[in-house]
Coordinates of C-alpha atoms in Angstrom, one line a residue:
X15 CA 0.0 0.0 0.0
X16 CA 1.2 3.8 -0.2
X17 CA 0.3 6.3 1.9
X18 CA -1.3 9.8 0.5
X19 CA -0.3 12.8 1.5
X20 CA -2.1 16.3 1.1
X21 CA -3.2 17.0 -2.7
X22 CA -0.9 19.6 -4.2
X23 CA -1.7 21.5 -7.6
X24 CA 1.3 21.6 -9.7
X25 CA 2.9 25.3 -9.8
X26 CA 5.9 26.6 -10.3
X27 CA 6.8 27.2 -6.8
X28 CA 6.4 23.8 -5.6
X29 CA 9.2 22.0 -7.4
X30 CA 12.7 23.1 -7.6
X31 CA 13.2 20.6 -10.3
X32 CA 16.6 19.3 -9.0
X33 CA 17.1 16.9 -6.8
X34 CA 20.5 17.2 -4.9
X35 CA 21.8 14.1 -5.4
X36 CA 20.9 11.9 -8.3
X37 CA 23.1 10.4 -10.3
X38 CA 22.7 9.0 -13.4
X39 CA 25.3 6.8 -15.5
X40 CA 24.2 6.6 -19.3
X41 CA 25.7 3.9 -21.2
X42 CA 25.9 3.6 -25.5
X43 CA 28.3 1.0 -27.5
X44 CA 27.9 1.0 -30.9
X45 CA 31.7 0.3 -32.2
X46 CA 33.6 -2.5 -30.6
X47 CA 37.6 -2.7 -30.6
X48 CA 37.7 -6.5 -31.5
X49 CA 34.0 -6.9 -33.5
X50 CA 33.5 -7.3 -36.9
X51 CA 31.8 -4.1 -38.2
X52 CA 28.6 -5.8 -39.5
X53 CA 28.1 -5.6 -35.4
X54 CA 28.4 -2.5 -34.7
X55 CA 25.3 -0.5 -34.1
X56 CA 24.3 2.9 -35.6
X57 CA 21.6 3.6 -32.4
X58 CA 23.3 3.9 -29.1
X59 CA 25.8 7.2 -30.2
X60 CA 21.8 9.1 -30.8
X61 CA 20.1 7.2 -27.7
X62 CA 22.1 8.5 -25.4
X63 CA 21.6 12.4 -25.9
X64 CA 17.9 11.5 -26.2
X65 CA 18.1 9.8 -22.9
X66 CA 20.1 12.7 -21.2
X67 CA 18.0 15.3 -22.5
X68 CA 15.0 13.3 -21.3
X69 CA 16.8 13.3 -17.7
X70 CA 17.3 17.1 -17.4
X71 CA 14.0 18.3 -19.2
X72 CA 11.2 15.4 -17.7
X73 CA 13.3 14.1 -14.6
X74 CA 14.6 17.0 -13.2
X75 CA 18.2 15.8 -13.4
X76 CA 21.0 18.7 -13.4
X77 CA 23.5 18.1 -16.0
X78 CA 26.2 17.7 -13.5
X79 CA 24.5 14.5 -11.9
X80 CA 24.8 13.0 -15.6
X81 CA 27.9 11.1 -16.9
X82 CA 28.2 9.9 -20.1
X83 CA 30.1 6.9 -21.4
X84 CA 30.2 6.1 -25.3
X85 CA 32.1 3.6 -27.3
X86 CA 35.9 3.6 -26.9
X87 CA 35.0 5.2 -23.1
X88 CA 32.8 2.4 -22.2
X89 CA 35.1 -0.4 -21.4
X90 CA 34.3 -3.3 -18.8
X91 CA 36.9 -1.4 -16.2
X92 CA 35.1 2.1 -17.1
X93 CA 31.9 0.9 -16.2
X94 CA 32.2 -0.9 -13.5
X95 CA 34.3 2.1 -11.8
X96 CA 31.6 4.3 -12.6
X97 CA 29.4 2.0 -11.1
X98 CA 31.2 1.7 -7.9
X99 CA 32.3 5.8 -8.1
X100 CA 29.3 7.2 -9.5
X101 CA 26.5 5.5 -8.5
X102 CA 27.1 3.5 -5.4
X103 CA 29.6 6.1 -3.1
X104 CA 28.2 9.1 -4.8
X105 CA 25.0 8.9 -3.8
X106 CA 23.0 7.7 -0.5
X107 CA 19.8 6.5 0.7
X108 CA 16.7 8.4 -0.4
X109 CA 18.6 9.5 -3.2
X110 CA 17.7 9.2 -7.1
X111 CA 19.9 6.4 -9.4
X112 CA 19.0 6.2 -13.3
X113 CA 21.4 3.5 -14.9
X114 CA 20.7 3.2 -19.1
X115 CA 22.0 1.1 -21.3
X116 CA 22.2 0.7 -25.1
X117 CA 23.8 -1.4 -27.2
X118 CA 24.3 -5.6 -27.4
X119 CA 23.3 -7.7 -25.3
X120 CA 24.1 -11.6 -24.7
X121 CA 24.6 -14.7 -22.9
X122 CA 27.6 -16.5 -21.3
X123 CA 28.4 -19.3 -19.3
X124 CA 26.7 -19.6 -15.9
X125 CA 29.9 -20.0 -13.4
X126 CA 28.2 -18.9 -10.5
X127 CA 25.4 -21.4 -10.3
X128 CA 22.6 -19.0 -9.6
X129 CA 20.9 -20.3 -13.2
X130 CA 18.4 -22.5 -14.2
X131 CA 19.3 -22.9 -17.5
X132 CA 23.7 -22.6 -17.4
X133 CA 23.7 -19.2 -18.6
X134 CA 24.8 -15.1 -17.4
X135 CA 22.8 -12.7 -19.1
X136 CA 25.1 -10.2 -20.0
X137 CA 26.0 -6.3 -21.3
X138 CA 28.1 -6.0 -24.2
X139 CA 31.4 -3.4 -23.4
X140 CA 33.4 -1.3 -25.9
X141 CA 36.3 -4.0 -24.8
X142 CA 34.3 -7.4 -25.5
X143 CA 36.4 -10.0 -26.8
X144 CA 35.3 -13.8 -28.0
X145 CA 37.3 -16.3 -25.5
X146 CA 37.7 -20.0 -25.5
X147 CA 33.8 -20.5 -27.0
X148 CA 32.2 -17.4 -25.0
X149 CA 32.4 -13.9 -24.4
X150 CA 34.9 -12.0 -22.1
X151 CA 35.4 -8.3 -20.8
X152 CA 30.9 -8.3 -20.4
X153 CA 29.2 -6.8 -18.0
X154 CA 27.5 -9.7 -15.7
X155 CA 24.3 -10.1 -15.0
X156 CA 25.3 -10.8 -11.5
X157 CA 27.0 -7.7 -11.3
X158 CA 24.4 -5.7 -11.9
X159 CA 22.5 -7.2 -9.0
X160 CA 25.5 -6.5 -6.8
X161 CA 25.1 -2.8 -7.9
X162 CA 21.5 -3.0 -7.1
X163 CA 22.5 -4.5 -3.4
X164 CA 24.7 -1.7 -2.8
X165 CA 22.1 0.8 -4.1
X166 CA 19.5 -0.5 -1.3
X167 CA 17.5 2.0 0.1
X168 CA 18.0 4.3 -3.0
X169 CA 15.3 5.1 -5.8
X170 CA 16.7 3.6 -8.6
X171 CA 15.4 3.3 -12.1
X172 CA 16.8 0.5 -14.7
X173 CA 16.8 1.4 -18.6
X174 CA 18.0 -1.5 -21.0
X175 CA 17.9 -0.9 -24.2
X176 CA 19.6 -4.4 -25.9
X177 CA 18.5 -8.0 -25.9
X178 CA 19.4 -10.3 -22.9
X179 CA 18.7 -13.9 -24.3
X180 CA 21.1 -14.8 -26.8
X181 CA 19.6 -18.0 -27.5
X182 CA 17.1 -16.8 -29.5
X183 CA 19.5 -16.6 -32.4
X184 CA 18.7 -20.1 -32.9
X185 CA 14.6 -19.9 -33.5
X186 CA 16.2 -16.4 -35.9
X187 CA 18.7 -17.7 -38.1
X188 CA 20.2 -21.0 -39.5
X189 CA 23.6 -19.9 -39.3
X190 CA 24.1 -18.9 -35.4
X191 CA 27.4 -17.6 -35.7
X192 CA 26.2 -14.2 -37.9
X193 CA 24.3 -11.2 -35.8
X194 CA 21.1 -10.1 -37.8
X195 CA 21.4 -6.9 -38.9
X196 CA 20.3 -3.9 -36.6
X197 CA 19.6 -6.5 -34.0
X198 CA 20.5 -5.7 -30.1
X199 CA 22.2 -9.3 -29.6
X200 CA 25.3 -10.9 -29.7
X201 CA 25.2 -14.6 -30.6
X202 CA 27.6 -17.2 -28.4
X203 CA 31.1 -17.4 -30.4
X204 CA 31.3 -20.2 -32.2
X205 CA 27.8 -21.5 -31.4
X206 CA 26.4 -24.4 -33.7
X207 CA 23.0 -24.7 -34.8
X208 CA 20.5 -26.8 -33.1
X209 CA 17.4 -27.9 -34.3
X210 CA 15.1 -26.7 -31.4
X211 CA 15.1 -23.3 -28.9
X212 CA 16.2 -24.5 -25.7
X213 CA 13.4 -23.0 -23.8
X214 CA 14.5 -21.2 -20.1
X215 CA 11.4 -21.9 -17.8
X216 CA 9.2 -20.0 -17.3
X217 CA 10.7 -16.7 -15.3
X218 CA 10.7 -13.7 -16.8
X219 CA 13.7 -12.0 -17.8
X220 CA 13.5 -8.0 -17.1
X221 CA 16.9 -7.0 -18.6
X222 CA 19.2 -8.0 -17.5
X223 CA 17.7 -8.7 -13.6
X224 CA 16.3 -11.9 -13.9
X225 CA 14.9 -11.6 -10.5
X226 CA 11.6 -9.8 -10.5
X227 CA 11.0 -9.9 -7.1
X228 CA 14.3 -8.0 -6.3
X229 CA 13.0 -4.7 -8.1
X230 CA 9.4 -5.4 -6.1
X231 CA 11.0 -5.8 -2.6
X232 CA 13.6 -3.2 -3.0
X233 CA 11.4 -0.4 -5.1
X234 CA 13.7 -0.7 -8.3
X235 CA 12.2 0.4 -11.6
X236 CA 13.2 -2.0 -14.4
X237 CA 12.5 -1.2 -18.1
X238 CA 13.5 -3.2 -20.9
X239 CA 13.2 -3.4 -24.4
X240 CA 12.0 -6.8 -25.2
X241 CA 10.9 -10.1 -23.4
X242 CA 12.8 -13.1 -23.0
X243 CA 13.5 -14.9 -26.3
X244 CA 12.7 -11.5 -28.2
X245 CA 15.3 -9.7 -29.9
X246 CA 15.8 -6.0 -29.3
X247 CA 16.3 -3.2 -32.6
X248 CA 17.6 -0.1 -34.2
X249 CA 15.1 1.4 -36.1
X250 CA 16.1 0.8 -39.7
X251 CA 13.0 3.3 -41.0
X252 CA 15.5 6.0 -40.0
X253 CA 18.8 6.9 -42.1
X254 CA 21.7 5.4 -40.4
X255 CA 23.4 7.9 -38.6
X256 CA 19.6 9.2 -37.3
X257 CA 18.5 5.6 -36.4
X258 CA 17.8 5.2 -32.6
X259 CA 16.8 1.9 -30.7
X260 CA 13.3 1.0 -31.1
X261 CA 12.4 1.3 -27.4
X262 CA 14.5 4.0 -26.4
X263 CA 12.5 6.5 -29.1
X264 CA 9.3 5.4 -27.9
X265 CA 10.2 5.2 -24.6
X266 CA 11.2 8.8 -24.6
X267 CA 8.4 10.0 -27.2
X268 CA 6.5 8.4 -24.7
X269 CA 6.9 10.6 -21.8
X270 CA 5.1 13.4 -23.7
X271 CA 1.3 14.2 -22.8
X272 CA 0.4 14.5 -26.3
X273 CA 1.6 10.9 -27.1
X274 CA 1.2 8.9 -23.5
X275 CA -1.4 10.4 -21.6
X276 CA -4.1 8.0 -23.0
X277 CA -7.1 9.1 -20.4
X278 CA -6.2 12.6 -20.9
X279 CA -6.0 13.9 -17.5
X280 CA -2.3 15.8 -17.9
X281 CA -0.1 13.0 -16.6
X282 CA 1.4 10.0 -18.4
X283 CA 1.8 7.0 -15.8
X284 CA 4.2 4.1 -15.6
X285 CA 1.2 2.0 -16.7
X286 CA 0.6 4.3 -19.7
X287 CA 4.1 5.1 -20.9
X288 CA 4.4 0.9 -21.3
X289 CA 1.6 0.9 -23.4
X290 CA 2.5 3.6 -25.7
X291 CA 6.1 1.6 -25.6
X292 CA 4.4 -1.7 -26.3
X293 CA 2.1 -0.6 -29.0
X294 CA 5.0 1.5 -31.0
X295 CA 7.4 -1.6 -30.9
X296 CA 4.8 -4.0 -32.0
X297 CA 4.0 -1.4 -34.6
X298 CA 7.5 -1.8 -35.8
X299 CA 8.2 -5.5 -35.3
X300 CA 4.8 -5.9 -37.6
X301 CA 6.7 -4.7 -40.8
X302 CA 9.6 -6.3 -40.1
X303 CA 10.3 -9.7 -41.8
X304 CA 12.9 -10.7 -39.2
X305 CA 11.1 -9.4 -35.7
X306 CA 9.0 -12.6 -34.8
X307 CA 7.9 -10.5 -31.6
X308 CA 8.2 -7.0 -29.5
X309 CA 7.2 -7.0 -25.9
X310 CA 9.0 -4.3 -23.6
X311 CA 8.9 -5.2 -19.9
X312 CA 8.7 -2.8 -16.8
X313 CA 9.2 -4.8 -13.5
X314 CA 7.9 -2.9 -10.8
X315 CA 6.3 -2.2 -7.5
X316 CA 2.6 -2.2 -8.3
X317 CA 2.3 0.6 -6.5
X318 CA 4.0 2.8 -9.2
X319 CA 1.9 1.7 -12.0
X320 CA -0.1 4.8 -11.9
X321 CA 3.1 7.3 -10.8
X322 CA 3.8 10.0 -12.9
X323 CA 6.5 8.5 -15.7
X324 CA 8.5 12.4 -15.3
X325 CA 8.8 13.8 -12.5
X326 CA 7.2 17.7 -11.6
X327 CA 10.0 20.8 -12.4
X328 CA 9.0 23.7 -13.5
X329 CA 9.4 22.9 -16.8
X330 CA 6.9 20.0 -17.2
X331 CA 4.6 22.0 -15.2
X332 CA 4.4 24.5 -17.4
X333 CA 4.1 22.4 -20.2
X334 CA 0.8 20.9 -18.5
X335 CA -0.3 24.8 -18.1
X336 CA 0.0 25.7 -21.5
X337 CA -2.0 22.1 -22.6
X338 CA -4.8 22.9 -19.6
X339 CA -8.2 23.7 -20.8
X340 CA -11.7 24.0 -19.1
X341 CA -12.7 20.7 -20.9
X342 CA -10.3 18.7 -18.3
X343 CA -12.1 20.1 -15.7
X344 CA -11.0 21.3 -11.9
X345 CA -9.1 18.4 -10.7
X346 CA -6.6 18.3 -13.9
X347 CA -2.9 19.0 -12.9
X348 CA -3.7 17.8 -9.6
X349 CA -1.3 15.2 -8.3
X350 CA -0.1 13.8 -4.9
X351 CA 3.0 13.1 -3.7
X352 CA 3.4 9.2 -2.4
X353 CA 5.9 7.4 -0.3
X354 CA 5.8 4.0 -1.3
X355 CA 6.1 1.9 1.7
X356 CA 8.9 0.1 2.5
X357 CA 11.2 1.5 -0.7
X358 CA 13.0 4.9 -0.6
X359 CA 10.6 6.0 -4.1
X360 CA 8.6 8.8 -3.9
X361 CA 5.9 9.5 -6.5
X362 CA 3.2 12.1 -7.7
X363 CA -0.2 10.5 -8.7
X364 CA -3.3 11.6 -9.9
X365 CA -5.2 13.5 -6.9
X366 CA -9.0 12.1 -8.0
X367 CA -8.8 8.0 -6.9
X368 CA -11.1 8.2 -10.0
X369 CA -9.2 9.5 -12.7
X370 CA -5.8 7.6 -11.4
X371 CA -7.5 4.1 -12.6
X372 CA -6.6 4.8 -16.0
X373 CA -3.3 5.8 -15.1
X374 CA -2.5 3.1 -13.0
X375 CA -4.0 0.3 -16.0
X376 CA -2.7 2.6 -18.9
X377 CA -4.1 0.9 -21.5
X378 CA -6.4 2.9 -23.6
X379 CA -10.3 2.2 -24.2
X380 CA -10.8 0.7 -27.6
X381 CA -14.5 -0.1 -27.6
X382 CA -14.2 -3.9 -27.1
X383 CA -16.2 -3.7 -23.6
X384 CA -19.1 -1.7 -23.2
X385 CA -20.3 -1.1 -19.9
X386 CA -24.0 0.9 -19.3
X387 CA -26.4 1.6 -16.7
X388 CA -30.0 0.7 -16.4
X389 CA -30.5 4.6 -15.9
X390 CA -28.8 7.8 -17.5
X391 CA -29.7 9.7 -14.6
X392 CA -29.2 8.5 -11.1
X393 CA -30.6 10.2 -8.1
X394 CA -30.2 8.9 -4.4
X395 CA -32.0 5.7 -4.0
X396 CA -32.8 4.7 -7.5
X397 CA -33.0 1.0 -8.3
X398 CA -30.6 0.5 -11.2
X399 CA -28.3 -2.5 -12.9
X400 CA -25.1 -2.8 -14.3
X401 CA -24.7 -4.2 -17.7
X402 CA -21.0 -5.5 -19.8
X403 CA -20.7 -6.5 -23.2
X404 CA -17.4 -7.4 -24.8
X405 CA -16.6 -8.2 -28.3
X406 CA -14.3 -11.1 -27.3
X407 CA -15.1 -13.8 -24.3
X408 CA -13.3 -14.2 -21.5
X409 CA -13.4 -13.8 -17.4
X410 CA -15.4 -10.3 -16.5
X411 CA -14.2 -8.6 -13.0
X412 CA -15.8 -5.0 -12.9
X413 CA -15.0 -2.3 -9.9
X414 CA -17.3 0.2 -8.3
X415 CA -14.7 3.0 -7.8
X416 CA -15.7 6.1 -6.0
X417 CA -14.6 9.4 -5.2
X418 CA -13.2 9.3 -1.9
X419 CA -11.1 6.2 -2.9
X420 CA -13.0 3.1 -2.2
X421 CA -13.7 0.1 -4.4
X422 CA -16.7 -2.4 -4.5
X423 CA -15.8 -5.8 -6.5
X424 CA -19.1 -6.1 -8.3
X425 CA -18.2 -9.4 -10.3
X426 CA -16.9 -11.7 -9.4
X427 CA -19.0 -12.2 -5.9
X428 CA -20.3 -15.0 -4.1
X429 CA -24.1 -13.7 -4.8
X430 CA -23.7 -14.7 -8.5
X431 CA -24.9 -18.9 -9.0
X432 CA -22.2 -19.1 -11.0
X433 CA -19.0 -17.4 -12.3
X434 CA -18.4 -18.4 -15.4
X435 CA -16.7 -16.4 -18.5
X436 CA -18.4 -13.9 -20.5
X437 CA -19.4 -14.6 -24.0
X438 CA -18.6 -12.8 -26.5
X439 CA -21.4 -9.8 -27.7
X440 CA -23.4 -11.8 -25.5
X441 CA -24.1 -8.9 -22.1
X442 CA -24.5 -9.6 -18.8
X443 CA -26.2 -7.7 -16.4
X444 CA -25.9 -7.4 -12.3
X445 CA -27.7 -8.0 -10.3
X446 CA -29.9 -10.1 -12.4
X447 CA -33.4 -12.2 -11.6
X448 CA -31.3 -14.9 -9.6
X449 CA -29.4 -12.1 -7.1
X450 CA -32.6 -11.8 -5.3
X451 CA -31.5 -8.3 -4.5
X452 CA -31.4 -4.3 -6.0
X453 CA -28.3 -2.2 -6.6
X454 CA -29.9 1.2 -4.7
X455 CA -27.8 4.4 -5.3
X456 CA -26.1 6.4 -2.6
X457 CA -25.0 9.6 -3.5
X458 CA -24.5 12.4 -4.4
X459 CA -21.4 10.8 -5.7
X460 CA -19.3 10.6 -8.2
X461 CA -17.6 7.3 -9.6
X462 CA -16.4 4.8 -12.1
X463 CA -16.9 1.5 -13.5
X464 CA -14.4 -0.5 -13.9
X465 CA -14.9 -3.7 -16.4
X466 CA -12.1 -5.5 -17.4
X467 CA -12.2 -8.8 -19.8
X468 CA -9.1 -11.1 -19.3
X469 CA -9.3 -13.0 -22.9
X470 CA -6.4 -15.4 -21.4
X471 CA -6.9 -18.3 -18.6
X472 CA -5.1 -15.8 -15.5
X473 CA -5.5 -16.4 -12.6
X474 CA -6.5 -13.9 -10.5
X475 CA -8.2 -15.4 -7.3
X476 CA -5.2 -13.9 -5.1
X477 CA -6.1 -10.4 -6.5
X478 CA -9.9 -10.7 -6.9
X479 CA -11.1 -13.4 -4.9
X480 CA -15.1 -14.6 -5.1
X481 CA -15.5 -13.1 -1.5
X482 CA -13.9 -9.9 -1.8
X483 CA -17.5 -8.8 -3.8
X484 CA -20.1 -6.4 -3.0
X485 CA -19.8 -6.0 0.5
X486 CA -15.9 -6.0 1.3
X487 CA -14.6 -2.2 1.4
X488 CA -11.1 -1.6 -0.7
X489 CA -8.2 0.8 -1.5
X490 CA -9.2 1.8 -4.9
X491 CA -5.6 2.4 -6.1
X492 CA -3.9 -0.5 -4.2
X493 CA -6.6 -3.2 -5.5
X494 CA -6.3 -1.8 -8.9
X495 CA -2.8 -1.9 -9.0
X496 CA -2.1 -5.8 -8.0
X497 CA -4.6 -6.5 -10.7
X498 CA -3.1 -4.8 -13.6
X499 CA 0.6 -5.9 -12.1
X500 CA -0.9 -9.2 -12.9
X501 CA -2.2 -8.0 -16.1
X502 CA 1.2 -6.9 -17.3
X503 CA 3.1 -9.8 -16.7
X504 CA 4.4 -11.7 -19.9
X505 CA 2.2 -14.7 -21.0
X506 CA 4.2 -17.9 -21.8
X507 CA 2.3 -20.8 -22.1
X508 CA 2.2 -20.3 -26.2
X509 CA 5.3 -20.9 -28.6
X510 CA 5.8 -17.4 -28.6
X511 CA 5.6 -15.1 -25.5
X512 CA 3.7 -12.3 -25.3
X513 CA 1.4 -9.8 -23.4
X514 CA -1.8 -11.1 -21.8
X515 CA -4.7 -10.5 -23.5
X516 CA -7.2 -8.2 -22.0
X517 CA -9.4 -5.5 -22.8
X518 CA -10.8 -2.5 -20.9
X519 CA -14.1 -0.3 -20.3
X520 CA -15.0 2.2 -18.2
X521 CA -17.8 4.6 -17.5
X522 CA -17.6 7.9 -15.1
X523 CA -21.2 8.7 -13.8
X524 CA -22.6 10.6 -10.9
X525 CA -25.6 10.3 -8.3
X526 CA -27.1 13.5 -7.8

């Protein structure tokens, strides 16, 4: 759970915009001393600038809290000093750390015996060089979760922009030994092809921390460009020397309101920026003959699905001024700022429990579920019913959300004979004949409906339990949150993995 402080409306005076010490170590390799040049990458050399401007301008990050390290400057001694330097002794608890990273990523041999399937995730360095049948002079994936241990008790925020499963060359290419062009991996040295992908289980890789529960426990923020088994790209629609990585342009494009902000109420979330991310990459990988999949991953406390994606300065707020109008109503700009218990992050949220449900789910309506009352106009004590429809079948659970930050689990409840999925165009309606009882409306209030249609077999009795409807009380944001955590996980139970496969609908209404 979080705990909400006092509303505040975003102003100039109320952010400095800088916070004293944050430090941030930006990462790009796209020429390698010992690599072929068919390797090399053309993104990383842009991403980085796009990233650093995106730290000062959205982040409030002061260009002295930034260091860059590019190419021939981003060897595997560089890095790790500026690891240990930079990040770790630089900063302390409470304090903001942004790590980024483009350019290749790969595999190695396992020596440590922390994996299931024998192999280190791994960051390419300037210095790479192909050993005795594997990679040397990488960056560890072990190592990076020793820099996270040292960061404990810091805020810090993970940006990979590279591939982390190197095995996927093998379901890619015949010949295993040749990198695809433009692609964000490094195949093993010397590999030989097999006829079958070796699959990994069924964890979830979030770059190149293949511990979820490490950035959940200690409130790190993870992003990465593509799922496990997925291979990460520079965007080849651009002229070379303007191409960028896939994710890191939508990632950053992202972050504006004009392109993010998908319930329009001036703030683009966490849950809404990986959307936007999502639905650009796919967008890309869909004209690609090579890209047989593009899911980014955030790994995250569910808490900060619905936290503001750039943090207030004086510079975002007055973009949001500029981009205010009447239409949005009194409550737009309005955001709280969180502590998220038991991790040093702070966040700003949307102020009205009811408008931060889109932010915290983030993806955008699209029609597919419908969701009407009985009644257009709802005074105190009407009788009225709820009805759903969705295009597609699948398992319905819809949310009473109100104003003051309670939620009612309407479906599924233990009054219902029997919970079974919906059908598809096919509406239900609650309470029906066999309910034996009226929805009566208590107002005045204002609320929102929350219907969501999980296409895919999910479970989500931990999160939405039979007994937790219509008569057990809820933290809007908190039960919200653990359901579209669960949402956003990567399904993997097809050949290919991919998102789960839900749809969303919701309706605002008041009780006069």
């Amino acid at each position: 759970m979080i705990r909400y402080a006092a509303a505040l409306l975003l102003s100039l005076c109320l952010f400095s915009g800088v916070h004293a010490a944050d430090r941030a170590l930006l990462i790009g390799i796209g020429t390698y001393a010992t690599l072929p040049e068919k390797m090399f990458l053309e993104g990383p050399k842009n991403d980085v600038p796009l990233i650093e401007k995106l730290l000062k301008e959205k982040q409030g990050f002061a260009p002295e809290s930034i260091r860059v390290l590019l190419d021939k400057d981003a060897t595997r001694a560089a890095i790790l000093a500026s690891i240990d330097e930079w990040l770790v002794n630089g900063t302390q608890p409470g304090d903001r750390v942004y790590f980024y990273f483009s350019g290749h990523g790969l595999q190695v041999k396992d020596v440590s015996g922390d994996e299931e399937d024998g192999l280190d995730e791994a960051l390419s360095t300037f210095d790479i060089a192909a050993g005795d049948g594997d990679w040397t002079n990488v960056i560890l994936d072990d190592e990076i979760d020793a820099m996270l241990a040292k960061l404990k008790d810091r805020a810090v925020s993970i940006v990979i922009d590279a591939c982390h499963s190197g095995t996927i060359s093998r379901s890619l290419s015949t010949d295993v030994g040749e990198a695809l062009e433009s692609a964000r991996f490094l195949p093993r040295p010397f590999a030989k092809p097999v006829d079958a992908v070796k699959m990994r289980g069924l964890r979830i890789d979030v770059a190149v921390v293949d511990k979820p529960d490490i950035a959940k426990q200690n409130g790190v923020e993870a992003w990465s460009a593509a799922s496990s088994y997925q291979v990460a790209w520079d965007d080849t629609r651009l002229p070379p020397e303007e191409r960028h990585g896939v994710f890191t342009l939508s990632y950053v494009n992202g972050h504006d309101i004009a392109a993010g902000d998908s319930n329009g109420n001036g703030i683009v979330s966490n849950a809404e920026l990986l959307e936007y991310v999502k639905k650009q990459s796919q967008t890309y990988c869909a004209a690609q003959t090579q890209c047989q999949g593009l899911d980014p991953q955030l790994e995250v406390n569910y808490a900060l699905l619905g936290a503001s994606a750039s943090t207030p300065t004086a510079d975002t707020t007055a973009q949001q001024t500029q981009q205010q109008t009447p239409d949005y109503g009194p409550d737009y700009g309005k955001v709280e700022e969180v502590k998220v218990e038991n991790t040093q992050q702070t966040a700003y949220v949307a102020a009205d429990p009811v408008d931060a449900v889109g932010d915290i789910l983030g993806k955008p309506q699209t029609g597919d579920v419908k969701v009407a009352l009985s009644s257009d106009y709802l005074k105190n004590g009407d009788v009225f019913q709820i009805t759903v429809t969705s295009s597609t079948g699948g398992h319905l659970i819809l949310y009473d959300v109100a104003k003051d930050g309670k939620a009612t689990q309407i479906f599924p409840n233990e009054s219902a004979q029997k919970i079974t999925p919906l059908t598809a165009n096919m509406p239900i309606t609650i309470p029906d004949d066999y309910y034996g009882f009226d929805f009566e409306a208590e107002g005045p209030s204002e609320n929102v409906l929350v219907a969501i249609v999980v296409a895919d077999d999910v479970d989500l009795t931990k999160v939405a339990p039979n007994d937790y409807g219509l008569t057990k009380e809820l933290d809007a944001r908190t039960t919200i949150a653990d359901i579209a955590g669960t949402l956003k996980q990567t399904w993997t139970r097809d050949t290919e993995n991919r998102s789960v496969n839900w749809s969303l609908g919701l309706l605002k209404y008041t009780i006069y």
